[in-house]
Amino acid sequence: MLRTTKLRDAVTLALFTTATLAASTGTALAQSEPQATTLDRVEVTGSRIRSVDAETSQPVQVIDRATIEKQGLTSVAEVLQRISSNGAALNRTFNNGGDGSSEVSLRNLGSARTLVLVDGRRWVSTLGGSVDLNTIPAAIIERIEVLKDGASSIYGSDAIAGVVNIITRENYQGAELRTHYGQFSQGDGERKSVELTIGSNGERGNVVFSLSRVEEEAVMAGDRAFSRDPVRGLGASQYSGYSSNGKIWNAGPLDDGDDGWSEYLIVPPNATGIGPAGQQRYGLDQTVPWSAASYAYNYAKDNYLLTPQTRTSAYTKARYDLTDTIAVRAEALYNERRSQQQLAGFPLTGGAGFGDPDAAMSPDSYFNPYNPAYGGDGRAVEWSHRLTEQARVYDQNVKTFHTYVGLEGTFDFADRFFSWDVGYNFNKSDQTDRQIGDANMLNVAAGVGPSELRDGRVVCVTGPGGDIIDGCVPFNPLSPAGGVSQEMLDYILFTAQDVYQNRTESFTANMSGDMFTMPGGTAGFAVGIESRRESGFDSPDAFVAAGLTSGNGRKPTAGSYDLDEIYAEVLLPLLSDVTGAQLLELSLASRYSDYSNFGDTTNSKAGFKWKPIDDLLIRGNWSEGFRAPPISTLFRGLADSYTQFGDICSADYEGRTGTIAANCLADGVPADFIQRTNTGLGYFGQTIFPFSIGGNPNAGPETSISKTAGFVYSPSFIESLNITVDWWNIKIENALSTPSAAYILDQCYAQGDQAWCDLFSRRAADNQIDFMLLAPQNLSVTEVEGWDVNVSYTMPETNFGNFGFALDTSYVSKWDSQFTPESEVSSAVGNYYESDPNWRLRANASLDWSYGDFSASWMTRYMSGLNEACAFPGRGLCTDEDRRTAEGPAPRNRLGATTYHDVQVRYQLPWNGTVKLGANNVFKKDPPFATQAFANSFDYQYDIPDSRYMYMEYVQRF
């Protein structure tokens, strides 16, 4: 066997014995003094140098398999999203805007700034540069190491906020069958999983094989009182103006140039139609004036609160010793994720006021109540109808492939130890999306075109008395709710098929070993090279790419880049076993990266580790970091976005200055211009014309400086007590950010910068903005700072069993950002913005108990309170509606601190089996109410409301 095999066995035992009593929330391990005389060399996340000391100058949190299994969770994403250093990241609660993926965002700096490794090697990333943790099955995990510091000098791009290194199982002997079944207290959200792992050790190697299947069912927003309305407590006032009943938007007078949008009519559910079955029309005498209280639509109840998905995986890992010092290693993984999101039926519209004049209902349509044949004025109707007859469903099928093959070995030279490895790593993710419920606008336009009743059926015609159009189905959007026939739906709806691929290939070679003797021991080094290629594409359905659907259109995205890197790292033991310095080490590293798209960059780091006494370790680190622009930033095709914005040229804009007015007038905007949004005339709202989000091929890398300093205290007079305190600071410059519509308009009209004016255009007819390009640029600055405190303690054995306590906390003292270096600093600490909770404090604590064959864990998860600007002042929803500042009224809402309690009890059966019973969110704690939340009246990072998750697990070992 290789020394690396013995090495890992020894370190695993030493590192994780204490962790079996650590918090299920992912609390850091006890930082006890390592027994260096009994350990061989190990590589710890954050360094490539194999060392006998598992503690480095950088803070590393370890979550072992036993800790993971105490949480009653079915994905690695849920485990990582619970650790205190995580911020806001995609998860299963994201429905509108989600895609079934789940991520981790250390320090709340964004998931693309957290590097995710599997066995120390890069995993496949999305086009946006983040890693979908749902592509990594929980069944294969041995432990997770979280480096809470920058590490670009060791690993390259993306390691700005930190590194998550998922270590997979190996050297496993035997077989294990694991099952999980659970559901929420309301009887929904059912989860089932089954895992089978088989491993065998031989004289010259080991092989591990794992199969797993996870099924997670949906929870509907309408099944919880908290989320069944768009905004809790406001009822129908926040329902959508796009009713499930047919609506005429231009029912007002047309004289004096009025476009008719001053009055709206609705076809109510009790309207009486005329004509053939399934093709009835409704006259103006069957319409009633629009009333939001009566006819607005509650779209929230139709949405998923918790999205469903299934994951199926197969994994194998093998090592074979060719000689006593050389081994071949191979890995292979296949993971398939099927996920789904659901939204209310599409709010279909037609007419010039909605940006689609071709879809206005023809004056000669059989269904137009203004048809001159019925005595009408012959106007083309601008209409809407929410297609509640068919919900919008988004399906993803994501297949991930991973292979690795390499050689590794050790050798001694000149009485010095060396290790090496070379390998090829391949990761690919193929994704196929189906989108059901959007309309083919070509068919919609044809269906609302001229039509007549002939031979007892309504047919499409070229004009009054003209030829019948073969294949066309007349469409009546002016139908009451549920009145659109299946024949019409089949004609106007289509299923979009989108295809994505993300692909990573790399060749790596590393060597580490001893250099020379110093006063504190033997100096170590590591050197290595990496050559990598990243590529990917997003190929939307042809109708989507052509902009012919009712949904947002987008153009294809495709691109790739190559890079070559070389790094070096040294560990210099300066002193040991002297007064005031039981240990003093200095670590240095640097990495040079050469990218095919933006050029080269060099990033370095320096760290120290000092033990003035045996019980105390003091450490610190300084490092440079960078994040290369991902494929979507560089090559993204234009995509539609219906943006909330305020046009500062609008005469009713209260902040309008003389400079703004003059520049607007110079741009051809009249002084009495009023902005139009999807809710009517008036400053601010969602544009009725889609803006375009695109890529920037000239984008460069983000850069960062990270600093950490802290100590680990393990007092010898209190055995098994370990206290870790670390200060951290990260400053990011040239951060990629997309200018908002407000920023672009301000730069154009308030600052007079023509370059920004060139990013948008206005419609000649009414000066409404009908196009704006929103693309990322290296503009912003972000600085975050805080403290991590971890405590673990295992009590001496008592007559009542063994007890262990663990605490994991992260306190954020600064989260400052500037849109540009010249902009005013904005502090986010303790504030809530849409989908972005900036907690000042997150903490996890656990109490573990074991007695014979029985054991139990009680765990708590704490998130501090947040403040938000009150989105609905004067409605009785916010906690401080009378608040004022020097600038005037500033109503605010307080999101209270939230604590969740989880419990699990376990019993070891005589036949080598284990049964577990548990409950998460034992007391059915509701999340805090947030007026700024995008959906459901609470943020996605909290547990779903009024829901206790109860589960049972059974494990059988052979």
XYZ file of C-alpha atoms in Angstrom, residues 306-698:
393
model
C -41.189 24.172 -2.416
C -40.250 22.806 -5.820
C -40.080 19.064 -6.572
C -37.110 17.156 -7.916
C -35.620 13.695 -8.191
C -31.940 12.792 -8.297
C -30.463 9.492 -9.417
C -26.748 8.767 -9.229
C -24.138 6.088 -9.710
C -20.568 6.523 -8.504
C -17.428 4.455 -8.363
C -13.949 5.172 -7.093
C -10.989 2.828 -7.316
C -7.294 2.783 -6.558
C -4.823 0.099 -7.551
C -1.215 -0.042 -6.372
C 1.000 -0.754 -9.363
C 3.990 -0.906 -7.024
C 4.575 -0.103 -3.386
C 5.054 3.552 -4.333
C 2.940 4.101 -7.464
C -0.809 3.761 -7.784
C -3.408 4.415 -10.438
C -6.630 6.133 -9.397
C -9.911 6.336 -11.296
C -13.333 7.815 -10.570
C -16.600 7.973 -12.464
C -19.951 9.543 -11.627
C -23.311 9.869 -13.309
C -25.973 12.058 -11.726
C -29.376 12.901 -13.177
C -31.592 15.633 -11.760
C -35.190 16.109 -12.824
C -36.736 19.244 -11.364
C -39.768 21.403 -11.949
C -41.179 24.857 -11.248
C -44.772 25.979 -11.682
C -46.315 29.415 -12.114
C -49.863 30.594 -12.663
C -51.141 30.490 -16.230
C -49.538 32.971 -18.609
C -50.989 36.515 -18.591
C -51.411 36.617 -22.360
C -51.845 40.043 -23.978
C -52.202 41.567 -27.407
C -52.160 45.090 -28.790
C -49.936 48.071 -29.447
C -50.090 49.124 -25.810
C -48.454 45.842 -24.887
C -45.771 46.175 -27.527
C -47.369 43.672 -29.912
C -49.762 45.419 -32.337
C -49.974 42.305 -34.536
C -51.736 40.476 -31.695
C -54.491 43.063 -31.279
C -57.903 41.529 -31.929
C -58.881 42.352 -35.495
C -61.977 44.523 -36.016
C -63.128 41.692 -38.288
C -62.719 38.951 -35.693
C -65.901 37.035 -34.965
C -65.090 37.479 -31.261
C -64.506 41.268 -31.339
C -67.495 42.979 -29.694
C -66.629 46.164 -31.662
C -66.920 44.317 -34.998
C -68.797 46.626 -37.438
C -70.999 43.640 -38.290
C -72.432 43.928 -34.751
C -72.748 47.730 -34.946
C -69.415 48.399 -33.293
C -66.902 51.177 -34.057
C -64.434 48.735 -35.611
C -61.615 49.260 -33.129
C -58.848 46.687 -32.751
C -59.161 45.423 -29.206
C -56.150 45.468 -26.916
C -56.796 42.574 -24.616
C -55.533 40.253 -21.910
C -56.488 36.810 -20.687
C -54.617 34.832 -18.065
C -54.496 31.253 -19.287
C -55.558 29.529 -16.094
C -56.630 26.693 -18.363
C -52.922 25.689 -18.451
C -50.365 26.409 -15.736
C -46.856 27.367 -16.759
C -44.544 24.435 -16.033
C -40.755 24.436 -16.343
C -39.025 21.048 -16.378
C -35.271 20.435 -16.198
C -33.415 17.221 -16.943
C -29.753 17.665 -15.979
C -27.256 14.866 -16.579
C -23.813 15.266 -15.027
C -20.825 13.139 -15.987
C -17.521 13.066 -14.124
C -14.411 11.046 -14.755
C -10.931 11.274 -13.356
C -7.930 9.096 -14.055
C -4.456 9.633 -12.754
C -1.265 8.311 -11.304
C 0.055 9.153 -7.862
C 3.050 8.109 -5.890
C 5.687 8.766 -3.295
C 9.444 8.442 -3.181
C 12.387 9.205 -0.931
C 15.430 11.066 -2.156
C 18.403 12.237 -0.089
C 16.542 11.245 3.080
C 13.627 13.453 2.088
C 10.032 12.480 1.385
C 8.211 13.460 -1.805
C 4.736 12.833 -3.212
C 3.377 13.470 -6.685
C 0.293 13.072 -8.817
C -0.719 13.623 -12.419
C -4.250 13.352 -13.688
C -6.934 14.188 -16.197
C -10.262 15.537 -14.922
C -13.397 15.681 -17.084
C -16.767 17.106 -16.035
C -19.787 17.716 -18.218
C -23.362 18.708 -17.517
C -26.016 18.310 -20.227
C -29.338 20.003 -19.532
C -32.613 19.859 -21.424
C -35.437 22.185 -20.371
C -39.096 21.977 -21.323
C -41.303 25.024 -20.915
C -45.038 24.377 -21.080
C -47.693 27.087 -21.069
C -46.175 29.835 -23.235
C -47.918 30.904 -26.408
C -46.802 30.935 -30.020
C -47.473 34.592 -30.809
C -47.644 33.927 -34.551
C -50.594 31.634 -33.940
C -52.080 34.040 -31.396
C -51.966 36.836 -33.989
C -53.555 34.576 -36.578
C -56.183 33.345 -34.132
C -57.340 36.885 -33.216
C -57.269 37.940 -36.867
C -60.318 38.077 -39.151
C -62.762 35.201 -38.571
C -66.361 34.391 -39.489
C -69.094 31.892 -38.775
C -69.439 29.516 -41.715
C -71.390 26.293 -41.854
C -71.919 26.365 -38.092
C -68.229 26.814 -37.160
C -66.044 29.856 -36.673
C -63.082 29.838 -39.076
C -60.110 32.099 -39.789
C -60.431 34.064 -43.012
C -58.253 36.411 -45.046
C -60.863 39.128 -44.606
C -64.619 39.607 -44.554
C -66.006 37.173 -47.112
C -62.441 36.020 -47.924
C -60.821 32.621 -48.129
C -60.603 30.251 -45.180
C -57.074 29.967 -43.755
C -56.232 26.288 -43.458
C -54.754 25.152 -40.142
C -55.750 28.315 -38.303
C -57.942 28.080 -35.188
C -59.884 31.222 -34.209
C -58.946 32.299 -30.680
C -61.171 34.216 -28.283
C -59.215 35.747 -25.412
C -62.368 37.665 -24.437
C -63.737 34.596 -22.712
C -64.607 34.236 -19.041
C -62.263 32.236 -16.820
C -61.909 28.685 -18.117
C -63.654 29.564 -21.360
C -60.732 29.044 -23.737
C -61.398 25.707 -25.434
C -58.883 22.906 -25.649
C -58.792 23.319 -29.419
C -57.756 26.950 -28.994
C -55.157 26.049 -26.375
C -53.654 23.375 -28.595
C -53.307 25.931 -31.370
C -51.815 28.874 -29.475
C -49.649 27.056 -26.924
C -46.374 25.310 -27.588
C -43.702 23.482 -25.613
C -40.265 25.057 -25.748
C -37.193 22.810 -25.756
C -33.972 24.447 -24.586
C -30.574 22.742 -24.440
C -27.569 23.681 -22.277
C -24.118 22.275 -21.767
C -21.304 23.069 -19.363
C -17.967 21.338 -19.806
C -14.633 21.393 -17.995
C -11.466 19.512 -18.922
C -8.174 19.827 -17.098
C -4.767 18.244 -16.849
C -2.939 18.664 -13.546
C 0.434 17.715 -12.152
C 1.543 18.316 -8.569
C 4.561 17.532 -6.429
C 5.229 18.218 -2.769
C 7.958 17.247 -0.392
C 10.774 18.210 1.946
C 13.438 20.816 1.200
C 15.883 21.506 4.010
C 16.131 21.580 7.763
C 15.329 24.775 9.652
C 15.300 25.616 13.371
C 11.643 24.621 13.612
C 11.811 21.490 11.460
C 11.956 20.530 7.814
C 10.792 23.077 5.239
C 8.195 21.834 2.788
C 7.185 22.787 -0.700
C 4.539 22.135 -3.330
C 4.605 22.978 -7.023
C 2.197 22.220 -9.797
C 0.728 23.035 -13.157
C -2.796 23.004 -14.523
C -4.085 23.338 -18.053
C -7.852 23.759 -18.287
C -10.534 24.447 -20.843
C -13.988 25.789 -19.968
C -16.800 25.736 -22.511
C -20.553 25.862 -22.614
C -23.634 26.879 -24.510
C -27.281 27.801 -24.075
C -29.319 26.919 -27.144
C -32.910 28.148 -26.702
C -35.860 26.847 -28.634
C -36.039 28.342 -32.133
C -39.286 30.169 -31.300
C -37.733 31.601 -28.120
C -34.625 32.736 -29.977
C -36.753 34.377 -32.662
C -38.808 36.246 -30.039
C -42.031 34.646 -31.235
C -43.316 33.479 -27.862
C -45.336 35.158 -25.161
C -42.453 34.649 -22.727
C -39.094 36.325 -22.624
C -37.034 35.756 -25.747
C -33.298 35.194 -25.720
C -30.545 34.564 -28.215
C -28.127 31.615 -28.032
C -25.057 31.783 -25.817
C -21.879 29.900 -26.639
C -18.232 30.336 -25.821
C -15.065 28.876 -24.392
C -11.689 29.863 -23.029
C -8.414 28.162 -22.120
C -5.947 28.781 -19.344
C -2.580 27.555 -18.168
C -1.424 27.929 -14.579
C 1.626 27.257 -12.478
C 1.940 27.610 -8.728
C 4.476 27.206 -5.945
C 4.052 27.031 -2.197
C 6.542 26.788 0.670
C 6.156 26.097 4.384
C 8.980 27.412 6.553
C 9.146 26.193 10.178
C 11.091 29.010 11.803
C 11.066 27.849 15.429
C 9.842 25.005 17.595
C 10.055 23.830 21.207
C 11.576 27.049 22.536
C 10.249 29.431 25.126
C 7.516 31.576 23.640
C 7.441 29.544 20.437
C 6.437 25.933 20.711
C 5.831 26.416 17.000
C 6.364 29.263 14.555
C 5.753 28.685 10.844
C 5.570 30.893 7.793
C 3.755 29.863 4.618
C 4.113 31.527 1.211
C 2.427 30.768 -2.104
C 1.968 32.284 -5.538
C 0.061 31.254 -8.680
C 0.441 32.552 -12.217
C -2.588 32.206 -14.519
C -2.648 32.883 -18.252
C -6.160 33.143 -19.775
C -6.929 33.129 -23.465
C -9.569 35.865 -23.110
C -8.336 38.574 -20.746
C -4.617 37.901 -20.280
C -2.607 36.906 -17.248
C -2.704 37.464 -13.503
C -0.514 36.543 -10.535
C -1.926 36.009 -7.050
C 0.072 35.417 -3.895
C -0.443 34.761 -0.224
C 1.462 34.763 3.072
C 0.453 33.201 6.353
C 1.840 32.399 9.773
C 1.120 29.951 12.557
C 2.450 30.530 16.070
C 2.075 28.528 19.258
C 3.442 30.576 22.151
C 2.325 27.753 24.469
C 1.022 24.260 23.810
C -2.588 25.250 24.520
C -2.757 28.253 22.197
C -2.368 28.571 18.449
C -2.338 32.035 16.864
C -2.649 32.294 13.102
C -3.026 34.848 10.328
C -3.156 35.050 6.570
C -3.022 37.598 3.752
C -3.919 36.619 0.212
C -4.720 37.992 -3.205
C -7.608 36.580 -5.187
C -9.392 36.875 -8.492
C -12.466 35.661 -10.337
C -12.319 35.254 -14.081
C -15.448 36.351 -15.970
C -17.587 33.268 -16.690
C -19.021 32.246 -20.031
C -22.393 33.947 -19.531
C -20.699 37.244 -18.631
C -18.534 37.111 -21.752
C -20.746 35.529 -24.380
C -24.363 35.800 -23.257
C -26.861 36.287 -26.055
C -29.416 39.041 -25.657
C -32.310 38.039 -23.408
C -35.576 39.861 -22.715
C -36.182 41.325 -19.278
C -39.315 43.172 -18.194
C -37.658 45.601 -15.821
C -39.039 47.690 -12.964
C -37.717 51.206 -13.519
C -38.557 54.884 -13.402
C -38.071 57.109 -16.438
C -36.645 60.346 -15.001
C -37.866 62.233 -18.070
C -41.426 61.642 -16.861
C -43.006 64.958 -15.868
C -44.344 63.450 -12.635
C -40.871 62.421 -11.411
C -40.405 64.324 -8.153
C -36.604 64.392 -8.449
C -36.656 66.104 -11.825
C -34.063 68.901 -11.964
C -33.418 71.634 -14.499
C -30.473 69.685 -15.869
C -32.560 66.539 -16.294
C -35.404 68.489 -17.935
C -33.038 70.206 -20.360
C -31.261 66.993 -21.341
C -34.561 65.155 -21.799
C -35.858 67.947 -24.026
C -32.625 67.865 -26.021
C -33.197 64.132 -26.532
C -36.597 64.896 -28.077
C -38.702 64.093 -24.998
C -41.444 66.715 -24.545
C -41.820 68.484 -21.205
C -45.261 66.961 -20.572
C -44.127 63.385 -21.237
C -45.482 60.744 -18.817
C -44.004 57.254 -18.479
C -46.253 54.301 -19.297
C -45.823 50.957 -17.488
C -47.833 47.768 -17.422
C -50.106 49.340 -14.793
C -50.823 52.498 -16.778
C -49.470 56.048 -16.945
C -47.188 57.300 -14.204
C -43.605 57.309 -13.022
C -42.097 53.913 -12.106
C -43.312 50.419 -12.865
C -42.598 47.421 -15.035
C -41.833 48.235 -18.624
C -44.270 47.034 -21.268
C -41.377 46.660 -23.699
C -38.695 44.112 -22.855
C -35.211 45.396 -22.146
C -32.226 43.272 -23.144
C -29.715 41.606 -20.850
C -26.501 40.673 -22.612
C -22.860 39.727 -22.230
C -19.694 41.772 -22.350
C -16.737 40.180 -24.196
C -14.456 42.884 -22.775
